[in-house]
Tab-separated table of C-alpha atoms in Angstrom:
chain	number	residue	atom	x	y	z
E	1	ALA	CA	75.145	82.928	116.223
E	2	GLN	CA	76.680	85.577	118.412
E	3	ARG	CA	78.904	87.858	116.437
E	4	VAL	CA	80.454	91.315	116.524
E	5	THR	CA	81.372	93.030	113.278
E	6	GLN	CA	83.650	96.005	112.873
E	7	PRO	CA	83.668	96.717	109.146
E	8	GLU	CA	86.635	99.078	109.070
E	9	LYS	CA	90.150	97.848	109.716
E	10	LEU	CA	91.578	101.351	109.559
E	11	LEU	CA	90.027	104.754	110.041
E	12	SER	CA	92.197	107.766	109.364
E	13	VAL	CA	91.027	111.272	110.261
E	14	PHE	CA	92.584	114.661	110.856
E	15	LYS	CA	92.820	116.196	114.300
E	16	GLY	CA	89.610	118.003	115.158
E	17	ALA	CA	87.482	115.961	112.782
E	18	PRO	CA	84.554	113.857	114.008
E	19	VAL	CA	85.084	110.149	114.454
E	20	GLU	CA	82.652	107.259	114.202
E	21	LEU	CA	83.843	103.690	114.675
E	22	LYS	CA	81.208	101.247	113.557
E	23	CYS	CA	80.122	98.137	115.420
E	24	ASN	CA	77.271	95.791	114.594
E	25	TYR	CA	76.313	92.740	116.572
E	26	SER	CA	74.108	89.696	116.388
E	27	TYR	CA	72.804	88.285	119.654
E	28	SER	CA	69.542	86.610	120.495
E	29	GLY	CA	69.205	87.924	124.038
E	30	SER	CA	69.583	91.322	125.640
E	31	PRO	CA	73.093	92.427	124.747
E	32	GLU	CA	75.720	93.874	127.010
E	33	LEU	CA	78.172	95.787	124.859
E	34	PHE	CA	81.560	97.340	125.439
E	35	TRP	CA	84.266	99.288	123.702
E	36	TYR	CA	87.855	98.407	124.558
E	37	VAL	CA	90.919	100.373	123.517
E	38	GLN	CA	94.544	99.411	123.175
E	39	TYR	CA	97.064	102.225	122.920
E	40	SER	CA	100.522	101.528	121.544
E	41	ARG	CA	102.496	99.281	123.907
E	42	GLN	CA	99.715	99.278	126.493
E	43	ARG	CA	97.237	96.719	127.697
E	44	LEU	CA	93.763	96.281	126.429
E	45	GLN	CA	91.507	98.404	128.618
E	46	LEU	CA	87.838	99.147	128.919
E	47	LEU	CA	86.781	102.426	127.352
E	48	LEU	CA	83.065	102.320	128.011
E	49	ARG	CA	80.058	100.029	128.392
E	50	HIS	CA	76.587	100.717	127.075
E	51	ILE	CA	74.826	100.338	130.416
E	52	SER	CA	76.777	103.134	132.070
E	53	ARG	CA	75.890	105.641	129.341
E	54	GLU	CA	79.023	107.601	130.196
E	55	SER	CA	81.235	109.764	128.051
E	56	ILE	CA	84.851	108.710	128.466
E	57	LYS	CA	87.626	110.842	126.962
E	58	GLY	CA	84.935	112.516	124.889
E	59	PHE	CA	83.746	109.230	123.388
E	60	THR	CA	80.131	108.085	123.514
E	61	ALA	CA	78.351	105.039	122.185
E	62	ASP	CA	74.637	104.426	121.920
E	63	LEU	CA	73.059	101.030	121.682
E	64	ASN	CA	70.602	100.852	118.810
E	65	LYS	CA	68.713	97.585	119.158
E	66	GLY	CA	66.734	98.158	115.985
E	67	GLU	CA	69.881	98.405	113.889
E	68	THR	CA	71.848	96.091	116.211
E	69	SER	CA	74.613	98.657	116.351
E	70	PHE	CA	76.852	100.189	118.992
E	71	HIS	CA	78.891	102.782	117.155
E	72	LEU	CA	81.592	104.743	118.971
E	73	LYS	CA	81.637	108.489	118.355
E	74	LYS	CA	83.715	111.505	119.226
E	75	PRO	CA	82.984	114.975	117.884
E	76	PHE	CA	86.593	116.200	117.739
E	77	ALA	CA	89.404	113.667	117.418
E	78	GLN	CA	92.728	114.203	119.166
E	79	GLU	CA	96.090	112.744	118.212
E	80	GLU	CA	96.193	110.832	121.498
E	81	ASP	CA	93.065	108.956	120.404
E	82	SER	CA	95.162	107.003	117.915
E	83	ALA	CA	94.844	103.388	119.009
E	84	MET	CA	93.207	100.060	118.274
E	85	TYR	CA	89.530	99.928	119.211
E	86	TYR	CA	87.583	96.747	119.829
E	87	CYS	CA	83.859	96.369	120.201
E	88	ALA	CA	82.823	93.452	122.426
E	89	LEU	CA	79.661	91.637	123.396
E	90	ARG	CA	79.227	89.800	126.649
E	91	SER	CA	77.779	86.343	126.365
E	92	ASP	CA	76.436	85.389	129.782
E	93	VAL	CA	75.826	81.695	129.504
E	94	ASP	CA	75.418	80.216	132.957
E	95	SER	CA	76.577	83.473	134.528
E	96	SER	CA	80.043	83.030	133.073
E	97	TYR	CA	81.809	86.062	131.678
E	98	LYS	CA	82.714	85.545	128.052
E	99	LEU	CA	83.473	88.433	125.726
E	100	ILE	CA	83.059	88.134	121.987
E	101	PHE	CA	85.263	90.665	120.258
E	102	GLY	CA	85.081	92.280	116.879
E	103	SER	CA	88.164	92.279	114.687
E	104	GLY	CA	89.093	95.794	115.732
E	105	THR	CA	89.503	99.153	114.023
E	106	ARG	CA	92.750	101.053	114.037
E	107	LEU	CA	92.096	104.760	114.457
E	108	LEU	CA	94.805	107.049	113.196
E	109	VAL	CA	94.442	110.724	113.985
E	110	ARG	CA	96.723	112.853	111.846
E	111	PRO	CA	97.966	116.273	112.950
A	1	LYS	CA	97.415	98.238	143.302
A	2	ALA	CA	99.321	95.799	141.117
A	3	GLY	CA	97.732	94.885	137.818
A	4	VAL	CA	97.272	91.494	136.232
A	5	THR	CA	100.621	89.834	135.675
A	6	GLN	CA	101.448	87.148	133.143
A	7	THR	CA	104.555	85.038	132.898
A	8	PRO	CA	106.517	84.504	130.852
A	9	ARG	CA	106.097	87.483	128.562
A	10	TYR	CA	107.720	85.770	125.589
A	11	LEU	CA	108.126	82.132	124.734
A	12	ILE	CA	109.511	80.217	121.782
A	13	LYS	CA	108.677	76.561	121.365
A	14	THR	CA	108.834	73.992	118.596
A	15	ARG	CA	106.021	71.927	117.145
A	16	GLY	CA	104.987	69.021	119.293
A	17	GLN	CA	106.142	70.550	122.548
A	18	GLN	CA	103.844	71.665	125.309
A	19	VAL	CA	103.719	74.979	127.122
A	20	THR	CA	102.334	76.370	130.369
A	21	LEU	CA	101.436	80.012	130.801
A	22	SER	CA	100.687	81.672	134.112
A	23	CYS	CA	98.377	84.479	135.166
A	24	SER	CA	98.295	86.198	138.547
A	25	PRO	CA	95.114	88.189	139.077
A	26	ILE	CA	94.637	91.489	140.830
A	27	SER	CA	94.158	90.933	144.548
A	28	GLY	CA	90.535	90.073	145.257
A	29	HIS	CA	89.761	89.006	141.701
A	30	ARG	CA	88.472	85.461	141.575
A	31	SER	CA	87.422	85.196	137.947
A	32	VAL	CA	90.169	84.548	135.411
A	33	SER	CA	89.554	84.359	131.670
A	34	TRP	CA	91.968	83.532	128.889
A	35	TYR	CA	91.904	84.820	125.327
A	36	GLN	CA	93.951	84.057	122.261
A	37	GLN	CA	94.814	86.945	119.943
A	38	THR	CA	96.022	86.321	116.395
A	39	PRO	CA	96.097	88.556	113.309
A	40	GLY	CA	93.783	86.213	111.446
A	41	GLN	CA	91.197	85.313	114.074
A	42	GLY	CA	91.431	88.315	116.373
A	43	LEU	CA	90.596	87.948	120.054
A	44	GLN	CA	88.979	84.634	120.877
A	45	PHE	CA	87.752	83.384	124.234
A	46	LEU	CA	89.491	80.265	125.508
A	47	PHE	CA	87.998	79.655	128.953
A	48	GLU	CA	86.987	81.200	132.246
A	49	TYR	CA	87.783	79.955	135.729
A	50	PHE	CA	86.110	80.908	138.965
A	51	SER	CA	86.762	79.350	142.355
A	52	GLU	CA	88.975	76.702	140.773
A	53	THR	CA	86.185	75.599	138.411
A	54	GLN	CA	85.968	76.079	134.675
A	55	ARG	CA	82.757	78.002	134.000
A	56	ASN	CA	82.884	78.297	130.250
A	57	LYS	CA	85.033	77.122	127.396
A	58	GLY	CA	85.506	78.506	123.920
A	59	ASN	CA	85.714	76.583	120.680
A	60	PHE	CA	89.256	75.283	120.981
A	61	PRO	CA	90.584	71.725	120.774
A	62	GLY	CA	91.251	69.663	123.864
A	63	ARG	CA	94.960	70.446	123.563
A	64	PHE	CA	94.113	73.705	125.298
A	65	SER	CA	93.465	73.304	129.001
A	66	GLY	CA	93.640	75.352	132.114
A	67	ARG	CA	93.296	75.355	135.829
A	68	GLN	CA	92.921	77.720	138.716
A	69	PHE	CA	94.480	77.462	142.128
A	70	SER	CA	93.013	78.318	145.521
A	71	ASN	CA	94.795	81.690	145.470
A	72	SER	CA	93.016	82.440	142.150
A	73	ARG	CA	96.185	82.227	140.094
A	74	SER	CA	95.567	80.451	136.836
A	75	GLU	CA	97.607	78.496	134.349
A	76	MET	CA	96.817	77.437	130.835
A	77	ASN	CA	98.485	74.597	129.058
A	78	VAL	CA	98.785	73.837	125.380
A	79	SER	CA	99.984	70.378	124.467
A	80	THR	CA	101.340	69.128	121.151
A	81	LEU	CA	101.952	72.617	119.865
A	82	GLU	CA	101.133	73.484	116.281
A	83	LEU	CA	102.385	76.381	114.199
A	84	GLY	CA	98.914	77.908	114.331
A	85	ASP	CA	99.124	78.195	118.109
A	86	SER	CA	101.515	81.108	117.705
A	87	ALA	CA	99.633	83.993	119.264
A	88	LEU	CA	99.388	86.484	122.057
A	89	TYR	CA	97.642	84.876	125.013
A	90	LEU	CA	95.818	87.325	127.211
A	91	CYS	CA	94.561	86.795	130.702
A	92	ALA	CA	91.756	88.920	132.132
A	93	THR	CA	90.539	89.008	135.711
A	94	ARG	CA	87.601	90.500	137.573
A	95	LYS	CA	85.882	90.469	140.917
A	96	ALA	CA	83.017	88.070	141.359
A	97	GLY	CA	79.342	88.984	141.304
A	98	GLY	CA	77.268	91.457	139.340
A	99	TYR	CA	79.066	93.710	136.936
A	100	ASN	CA	82.735	94.257	137.627
A	101	GLU	CA	85.211	95.503	135.090
A	102	GLN	CA	87.504	92.938	133.549
A	103	PHE	CA	91.186	93.889	133.607
A	104	PHE	CA	93.623	92.506	131.079
A	105	GLY	CA	97.197	91.466	131.527
A	106	PRO	CA	100.022	92.328	129.124
A	107	GLY	CA	99.898	88.914	127.486
A	108	THR	CA	102.344	86.147	126.729
A	109	ARG	CA	103.659	86.092	123.183
A	110	LEU	CA	104.033	82.454	122.121
A	111	THR	CA	105.939	81.613	118.959
A	112	VAL	CA	105.861	78.049	117.681
A	113	LEU	CA	108.604	77.116	115.219
């Protein structure tokens, strides 16, 4: 079964501390993985996708197929990073575009 | 350019009623997907429409239906509402072909009493 697991509901860190938001997936094919972010009172928006291998707002995520993980990392957290983060897997059955989301992790960066 | 718009933003209905939600995609976006977001189940895929055809459907009962018009606008309908249908319904749109980012709307908050 296709599944995305985010084990932490809440992650609280101090400003300047490193952050790692965990994401594990189960998928039989070649996965396409994303991180989405939702800031307070804003829409859900794409943060980054594994294929692009970009660093967005200082965040990076590496796909580890052996561990079936796609953890989101940032070396120095900022208060403005406080938000809800969702890991998502694209299921491309018949070329449709279906995202399977994890339950989300709330990141709270304290001053 | 204008983002994805959803109407209405808030809706209160009673059990047994039906409801129709609307989604207007970003200009040029022909794929429209719907998601249900609840505290218990999180974000769950409802269905995707492309060129007025449903391409995929999530694991929801037949009470949930949708359609897409020739201008790519989409509606979803929930009949015989149940208390458990209370949720935030999100619409997401994207351009067709290859990889194109999916953009989400603000959602419609449905409360069933």
